[in-house]
Amino acid sequence: MRLKATLIVLGSILIGLALFFGWRGLDFLMFTGNSYFTIREVKISTQLAVSEQKIRDLTGITEGKNIFSFSASDKRKALLRNVPNLSEVTISKTLPSCVEITAIDRIPVIKIGTTNFASDKEGNIMVIDESQRARWSSLPVLINGNERIHAVPGQKLSDKFLTALYVMNIYNEMDGISFHIEQIDVSGRIYLILQTAENSREVRLVWEEISSHDNIRLALKMASESLAQPNAASLIRLDVILTKKSVYGI
């Protein structure tokens, strides 16, 4: 009985091995080793974040390789991981011999201090290289007083920096705002400070009062309406106080 059981187990193992290696051989003959599925065309659509050649180098996807020799999903994840300035990548295969790669850039909404870094609207930190600086020169700047902001491409903004980004995002969504934000300073303990391009005046928002998007929107609306008044031309600072529903200017 024991011998019979052992033979059954060994037989099952041998059958399993035969099926495994048989399938691998069949897969090679039909797909991965079949010249019919050799890549003959790689279509690449890219913007500024990464060149066509860099995409080829990072993915290893080139003409002459087998279309089944790689995972499109794995290549996509690797490309996004290695190029923080990309917001999305699609890699699609069209049998028998075409691969199409589309890379979409992140769009910066605020620069980070005196560095060459910026953040997109989701808080993803990216690099603004030499070729793009002129294009994004008018972006507002995020500062923390005189302290240097530690930013790492590929990571995300957090805490008070993320709140400042929310303010910037909501400001960009609103119509008819009477002032232009040039700089956001998060160094204050009580106030988030918006420095405007007009006469370098400050608009100060209470940290505790801008805990929601609705409150941020209301605070910006109150500041805009106040600065639009004829007597606001001489003001150098406005404190927006939501709890009192008022704006104090000096």
PDB file of N, CA, C and O in Angstrom, residues 163-214:
ATOM      1  N   THR A 163      -1.694  72.318   2.998  1.00  0.00           N
ATOM      2  CA  THR A 163      -2.778  73.297   3.168  1.00  0.00           C
ATOM      3  C   THR A 163      -2.556  74.501   2.258  1.00  0.00           C
ATOM      4  O   THR A 163      -3.492  75.010   1.632  1.00  0.00           O
ATOM      5  N   ALA A 164      -1.304  74.958   2.187  1.00  0.00           N
ATOM      6  CA  ALA A 164      -0.977  76.077   1.289  1.00  0.00           C
ATOM      7  C   ALA A 164      -1.295  75.714  -0.161  1.00  0.00           C
ATOM      8  O   ALA A 164      -1.783  76.546  -0.931  1.00  0.00           O
ATOM      9  N   LEU A 165      -1.024  74.471  -0.533  1.00  0.00           N
ATOM     10  CA  LEU A 165      -1.329  74.022  -1.891  1.00  0.00           C
ATOM     11  C   LEU A 165      -2.836  74.034  -2.137  1.00  0.00           C
ATOM     12  O   LEU A 165      -3.293  74.432  -3.214  1.00  0.00           O
ATOM     13  N   TYR A 166      -3.622  73.599  -1.140  1.00  0.00           N
ATOM     14  CA  TYR A 166      -5.083  73.644  -1.275  1.00  0.00           C
ATOM     15  C   TYR A 166      -5.556  75.072  -1.525  1.00  0.00           C
ATOM     16  O   TYR A 166      -6.450  75.309  -2.350  1.00  0.00           O
ATOM     17  N   VAL A 167      -4.966  76.023  -0.807  1.00  0.00           N
ATOM     18  CA  VAL A 167      -5.312  77.431  -1.019  1.00  0.00           C
ATOM     19  C   VAL A 167      -5.031  77.824  -2.465  1.00  0.00           C
ATOM     20  O   VAL A 167      -5.853  78.475  -3.128  1.00  0.00           O
ATOM     21  N   MET A 168      -3.870  77.414  -2.964  1.00  0.00           N
ATOM     22  CA  MET A 168      -3.497  77.751  -4.339  1.00  0.00           C
ATOM     23  C   MET A 168      -4.450  77.099  -5.339  1.00  0.00           C
ATOM     24  O   MET A 168      -4.871  77.737  -6.326  1.00  0.00           O
ATOM     25  N   ASN A 169      -4.801  75.849  -5.111  1.00  0.00           N
ATOM     26  CA  ASN A 169      -5.707  75.146  -6.021  1.00  0.00           C
ATOM     27  C   ASN A 169      -7.075  75.826  -6.083  1.00  0.00           C
ATOM     28  O   ASN A 169      -7.643  76.014  -7.172  1.00  0.00           O
ATOM     29  N   ILE A 170      -7.603  76.178  -4.914  1.00  0.00           N
ATOM     30  CA  ILE A 170      -8.928  76.809  -4.870  1.00  0.00           C
ATOM     31  C   ILE A 170      -8.871  78.198  -5.490  1.00  0.00           C
ATOM     32  O   ILE A 170      -9.778  78.612  -6.219  1.00  0.00           O
ATOM     33  N   TYR A 171      -7.788  78.918  -5.219  1.00  0.00           N
ATOM     34  CA  TYR A 171      -7.591  80.227  -5.857  1.00  0.00           C
ATOM     35  C   TYR A 171      -7.618  80.089  -7.378  1.00  0.00           C
ATOM     36  O   TYR A 171      -8.254  80.896  -8.074  1.00  0.00           O
ATOM     37  N   ASN A 172      -6.950  79.082  -7.915  1.00  0.00           N
ATOM     38  CA  ASN A 172      -6.908  78.881  -9.366  1.00  0.00           C
ATOM     39  C   ASN A 172      -8.271  78.530  -9.953  1.00  0.00           C
ATOM     40  O   ASN A 172      -8.528  78.773 -11.138  1.00  0.00           O
ATOM     41  N   GLU A 173      -9.133  77.944  -9.137  1.00  0.00           N
ATOM     42  CA  GLU A 173     -10.459  77.534  -9.607  1.00  0.00           C
ATOM     43  C   GLU A 173     -11.466  78.681  -9.591  1.00  0.00           C
ATOM     44  O   GLU A 173     -12.484  78.629 -10.283  1.00  0.00           O
ATOM     45  N   MET A 174     -11.199  79.710  -8.781  1.00  0.00           N
ATOM     46  CA  MET A 174     -12.161  80.790  -8.592  1.00  0.00           C
ATOM     47  C   MET A 174     -12.039  81.848  -9.682  1.00  0.00           C
ATOM     48  O   MET A 174     -10.950  82.147 -10.160  1.00  0.00           O
ATOM     49  N   ASP A 175     -13.166  82.420 -10.062  1.00  0.00           N
ATOM     50  CA  ASP A 175     -13.199  83.487 -11.069  1.00  0.00           C
ATOM     51  C   ASP A 175     -13.310  84.851 -10.386  1.00  0.00           C
ATOM     52  O   ASP A 175     -13.897  84.983  -9.313  1.00  0.00           O
ATOM     53  N   GLY A 176     -12.747  85.845 -11.029  1.00  0.00           N
ATOM     54  CA  GLY A 176     -12.947  87.214 -10.570  1.00  0.00           C
ATOM     55  C   GLY A 176     -12.180  87.618  -9.335  1.00  0.00           C
ATOM     56  O   GLY A 176     -12.539  88.619  -8.693  1.00  0.00           O
ATOM     57  N   ILE A 177     -11.115  86.888  -8.956  1.00  0.00           N
ATOM     58  CA  ILE A 177     -10.320  87.279  -7.800  1.00  0.00           C
ATOM     59  C   ILE A 177      -9.553  88.563  -8.132  1.00  0.00           C
ATOM     60  O   ILE A 177      -8.931  88.672  -9.192  1.00  0.00           O
ATOM     61  N   SER A 178      -9.587  89.529  -7.213  1.00  0.00           N
ATOM     62  CA  SER A 178      -9.024  90.848  -7.504  1.00  0.00           C
ATOM     63  C   SER A 178      -7.539  90.970  -7.216  1.00  0.00           C
ATOM     64  O   SER A 178      -6.977  92.051  -7.367  1.00  0.00           O
ATOM     65  N   PHE A 179      -6.893  89.896  -6.803  1.00  0.00           N
ATOM     66  CA  PHE A 179      -5.458  89.976  -6.535  1.00  0.00           C
ATOM     67  C   PHE A 179      -4.751  88.741  -7.076  1.00  0.00           C
ATOM     68  O   PHE A 179      -5.350  87.676  -7.240  1.00  0.00           O
ATOM     69  N   HIS A 180      -3.464  88.891  -7.335  1.00  0.00           N
ATOM     70  CA  HIS A 180      -2.649  87.800  -7.857  1.00  0.00           C
ATOM     71  C   HIS A 180      -1.675  87.349  -6.782  1.00  0.00           C
ATOM     72  O   HIS A 180      -0.931  88.149  -6.221  1.00  0.00           O
ATOM     73  N   ILE A 181      -1.679  86.054  -6.478  1.00  0.00           N
ATOM     74  CA  ILE A 181      -0.782  85.511  -5.453  1.00  0.00           C
ATOM     75  C   ILE A 181       0.615  85.340  -6.033  1.00  0.00           C
ATOM     76  O   ILE A 181       0.809  84.648  -7.033  1.00  0.00           O
ATOM     77  N   GLU A 182       1.565  85.955  -5.394  1.00  0.00           N
ATOM     78  CA  GLU A 182       2.952  85.852  -5.817  1.00  0.00           C
ATOM     79  C   GLU A 182       3.736  84.885  -4.937  1.00  0.00           C
ATOM     80  O   GLU A 182       4.681  84.240  -5.386  1.00  0.00           O
ATOM     81  N   GLN A 183       3.308  84.785  -3.673  1.00  0.00           N
ATOM     82  CA  GLN A 183       4.064  83.968  -2.719  1.00  0.00           C
ATOM     83  C   GLN A 183       3.154  83.528  -1.585  1.00  0.00           C
ATOM     84  O   GLN A 183       2.251  84.269  -1.182  1.00  0.00           O
ATOM     85  N   ILE A 184       3.364  82.303  -1.085  1.00  0.00           N
ATOM     86  CA  ILE A 184       2.640  81.806   0.086  1.00  0.00           C
ATOM     87  C   ILE A 184       3.658  81.437   1.146  1.00  0.00           C
ATOM     88  O   ILE A 184       4.526  80.594   0.921  1.00  0.00           O
ATOM     89  N   ASP A 185       3.526  82.084   2.318  1.00  0.00           N
ATOM     90  CA  ASP A 185       4.469  81.870   3.418  1.00  0.00           C
ATOM     91  C   ASP A 185       3.768  81.090   4.531  1.00  0.00           C
ATOM     92  O   ASP A 185       2.746  81.526   5.061  1.00  0.00           O
ATOM     93  N   VAL A 186       4.323  79.912   4.858  1.00  0.00           N
ATOM     94  CA  VAL A 186       3.701  79.056   5.875  1.00  0.00           C
ATOM     95  C   VAL A 186       4.415  79.140   7.224  1.00  0.00           C
ATOM     96  O   VAL A 186       4.158  78.333   8.113  1.00  0.00           O
ATOM     97  N   SER A 187       5.283  80.109   7.390  1.00  0.00           N
ATOM     98  CA  SER A 187       6.105  80.164   8.604  1.00  0.00           C
ATOM     99  C   SER A 187       5.359  80.698   9.824  1.00  0.00           C
ATOM    100  O   SER A 187       5.789  80.492  10.957  1.00  0.00           O
ATOM    101  N   GLY A 188       4.263  81.407   9.601  1.00  0.00           N
ATOM    102  CA  GLY A 188       3.542  81.997  10.727  1.00  0.00           C
ATOM    103  C   GLY A 188       2.828  80.958  11.589  1.00  0.00           C
ATOM    104  O   GLY A 188       2.325  79.962  11.085  1.00  0.00           O
ATOM    105  N   ARG A 189       2.800  81.193  12.895  1.00  0.00           N
ATOM    106  CA  ARG A 189       2.126  80.265  13.808  1.00  0.00           C
ATOM    107  C   ARG A 189       0.609  80.411  13.746  1.00  0.00           C
ATOM    108  O   ARG A 189      -0.127  79.449  13.917  1.00  0.00           O
ATOM    109  N   ILE A 190       0.147  81.629  13.507  1.00  0.00           N
ATOM    110  CA  ILE A 190      -1.293  81.894  13.507  1.00  0.00           C
ATOM    111  C   ILE A 190      -1.829  82.074  12.094  1.00  0.00           C
ATOM    112  O   ILE A 190      -2.915  81.605  11.769  1.00  0.00           O
ATOM    113  N   TYR A 191      -1.051  82.724  11.258  1.00  0.00           N
ATOM    114  CA  TYR A 191      -1.531  83.080   9.925  1.00  0.00           C
ATOM    115  C   TYR A 191      -0.755  82.383   8.800  1.00  0.00           C
ATOM    116  O   TYR A 191       0.459  82.203   8.896  1.00  0.00           O
ATOM    117  N   LEU A 192      -1.493  82.030   7.768  1.00  0.00           N
ATOM    118  CA  LEU A 192      -0.902  81.710   6.467  1.00  0.00           C
ATOM    119  C   LEU A 192      -0.869  83.021   5.698  1.00  0.00           C
ATOM    120  O   LEU A 192      -1.885  83.725   5.615  1.00  0.00           O
ATOM    121  N   ILE A 193       0.281  83.388   5.165  1.00  0.00           N
ATOM    122  CA  ILE A 193       0.438  84.707   4.547  1.00  0.00           C
ATOM    123  C   ILE A 193       0.516  84.574   3.030  1.00  0.00           C
ATOM    124  O   ILE A 193       1.379  83.878   2.486  1.00  0.00           O
ATOM    125  N   LEU A 194      -0.408  85.271   2.360  1.00  0.00           N
ATOM    126  CA  LEU A 194      -0.389  85.370   0.907  1.00  0.00           C
ATOM    127  C   LEU A 194       0.189  86.725   0.553  1.00  0.00           C
ATOM    128  O   LEU A 194      -0.351  87.755   0.963  1.00  0.00           O
ATOM    129  N   GLN A 195       1.283  86.731  -0.166  1.00  0.00           N
ATOM    130  CA  GLN A 195       1.835  88.004  -0.643  1.00  0.00           C
ATOM    131  C   GLN A 195       1.364  88.207  -2.069  1.00  0.00           C
ATOM    132  O   GLN A 195       1.545  87.339  -2.918  1.00  0.00           O
ATOM    133  N   THR A 196       0.768  89.353  -2.325  1.00  0.00           N
ATOM    134  CA  THR A 196       0.216  89.614  -3.648  1.00  0.00           C
ATOM    135  C   THR A 196       1.218  90.358  -4.520  1.00  0.00           C
ATOM    136  O   THR A 196       2.149  91.001  -4.032  1.00  0.00           O
ATOM    137  N   ALA A 197       1.005  90.279  -5.811  1.00  0.00           N
ATOM    138  CA  ALA A 197       1.897  90.949  -6.757  1.00  0.00           C
ATOM    139  C   ALA A 197       1.624  92.448  -6.786  1.00  0.00           C
ATOM    140  O   ALA A 197       2.488  93.229  -7.161  1.00  0.00           O
ATOM    141  N   GLU A 198       0.417  92.830  -6.387  1.00  0.00           N
ATOM    142  CA  GLU A 198       0.037  94.243  -6.403  1.00  0.00           C
ATOM    143  C   GLU A 198       0.547  94.922  -5.139  1.00  0.00           C
ATOM    144  O   GLU A 198       0.049  94.674  -4.044  1.00  0.00           O
ATOM    145  N   ASN A 199       1.535  95.780  -5.270  1.00  0.00           N
ATOM    146  CA  ASN A 199       2.091  96.546  -4.145  1.00  0.00           C
ATOM    147  C   ASN A 199       2.658  95.662  -3.039  1.00  0.00           C
ATOM    148  O   ASN A 199       2.873  96.119  -1.917  1.00  0.00           O
ATOM    149  N   SER A 200       2.890  94.387  -3.327  1.00  0.00           N
ATOM    150  CA  SER A 200       3.459  93.445  -2.358  1.00  0.00           C
ATOM    151  C   SER A 200       2.702  93.427  -1.037  1.00  0.00           C
ATOM    152  O   SER A 200       3.282  93.226   0.025  1.00  0.00           O
ATOM    153  N   ARG A 201       1.414  93.632  -1.083  1.00  0.00           N
ATOM    154  CA  ARG A 201       0.622  93.596   0.158  1.00  0.00           C
ATOM    155  C   ARG A 201       0.394  92.160   0.608  1.00  0.00           C
ATOM    156  O   ARG A 201       0.521  91.211  -0.182  1.00  0.00           O
ATOM    157  N   GLU A 202       0.083  92.004   1.878  1.00  0.00           N
ATOM    158  CA  GLU A 202      -0.137  90.687   2.459  1.00  0.00           C
ATOM    159  C   GLU A 202      -1.619  90.458   2.747  1.00  0.00           C
ATOM    160  O   GLU A 202      -2.320  91.374   3.183  1.00  0.00           O
ATOM    161  N   VAL A 203      -2.043  89.237   2.485  1.00  0.00           N
ATOM    162  CA  VAL A 203      -3.365  88.776   2.897  1.00  0.00           C
ATOM    163  C   VAL A 203      -3.127  87.633   3.865  1.00  0.00           C
ATOM    164  O   VAL A 203      -2.536  86.615   3.501  1.00  0.00           O
ATOM    165  N   ARG A 204      -3.578  87.784   5.105  1.00  0.00           N
ATOM    166  CA  ARG A 204      -3.295  86.787   6.143  1.00  0.00           C
ATOM    167  C   ARG A 204      -4.574  86.006   6.474  1.00  0.00           C
ATOM    168  O   ARG A 204      -5.611  86.584   6.818  1.00  0.00           O
ATOM    169  N   LEU A 205      -4.459  84.686   6.366  1.00  0.00           N
ATOM    170  CA  LEU A 205      -5.577  83.789   6.663  1.00  0.00           C
ATOM    171  C   LEU A 205      -5.248  82.992   7.919  1.00  0.00           C
ATOM    172  O   LEU A 205      -4.149  82.445   8.032  1.00  0.00           O
ATOM    173  N   VAL A 206      -6.183  82.909   8.829  1.00  0.00           N
ATOM    174  CA  VAL A 206      -5.963  82.193  10.084  1.00  0.00           C
ATOM    175  C   VAL A 206      -5.911  80.685   9.805  1.00  0.00           C
ATOM    176  O   VAL A 206      -6.839  80.124   9.219  1.00  0.00           O
ATOM    177  N   TRP A 207      -4.821  80.039  10.225  1.00  0.00           N
ATOM    178  CA  TRP A 207      -4.636  78.605   9.978  1.00  0.00           C
ATOM    179  C   TRP A 207      -5.861  77.790  10.400  1.00  0.00           C
ATOM    180  O   TRP A 207      -6.367  76.953   9.649  1.00  0.00           O
ATOM    181  N   GLU A 208      -6.326  78.012  11.631  1.00  0.00           N
ATOM    182  CA  GLU A 208      -7.417  77.198  12.179  1.00  0.00           C
ATOM    183  C   GLU A 208      -8.727  77.394  11.429  1.00  0.00           C
ATOM    184  O   GLU A 208      -9.616  76.538  11.487  1.00  0.00           O
ATOM    185  N   GLU A 209      -8.832  78.523  10.728  1.00  0.00           N
ATOM    186  CA  GLU A 209     -10.086  78.820  10.040  1.00  0.00           C
ATOM    187  C   GLU A 209     -10.123  78.319   8.601  1.00  0.00           C
ATOM    188  O   GLU A 209     -11.179  78.352   7.964  1.00  0.00           O
ATOM    189  N   ILE A 210      -8.997  77.860   8.095  1.00  0.00           N
ATOM    190  CA  ILE A 210      -8.982  77.371   6.702  1.00  0.00           C
ATOM    191  C   ILE A 210      -8.800  75.852   6.696  1.00  0.00           C
ATOM    192  O   ILE A 210      -8.029  75.300   5.929  1.00  0.00           O
ATOM    193  N   SER A 211      -9.531  75.203   7.586  1.00  0.00           N
ATOM    194  CA  SER A 211      -9.436  73.747   7.728  1.00  0.00           C
ATOM    195  C   SER A 211     -10.293  72.999   6.713  1.00  0.00           C
ATOM    196  O   SER A 211     -10.249  71.771   6.635  1.00  0.00           O
ATOM    197  N   SER A 212     -11.087  73.709   5.933  1.00  0.00           N
ATOM    198  CA  SER A 212     -11.902  73.060   4.898  1.00  0.00           C
ATOM    199  C   SER A 212     -11.828  73.867   3.616  1.00  0.00           C
ATOM    200  O   SER A 212     -11.497  75.061   3.624  1.00  0.00           O
ATOM    201  N   HIS A 213     -12.160  73.230   2.513  1.00  0.00           N
ATOM    202  CA  HIS A 213     -12.129  73.913   1.223  1.00  0.00           C
ATOM    203  C   HIS A 213     -13.163  75.032   1.167  1.00  0.00           C
ATOM    204  O   HIS A 213     -12.918  76.077   0.548  1.00  0.00           O
ATOM    205  N   ASP A 214     -14.314  74.826   1.803  1.00  0.00           N
ATOM    206  CA  ASP A 214     -15.337  75.871   1.818  1.00  0.00           C
ATOM    207  C   ASP A 214     -14.843  77.109   2.554  1.00  0.00           C
ATOM    208  O   ASP A 214     -15.097  78.241   2.119  1.00  0.00           O
TER     209      ASP A 214
END
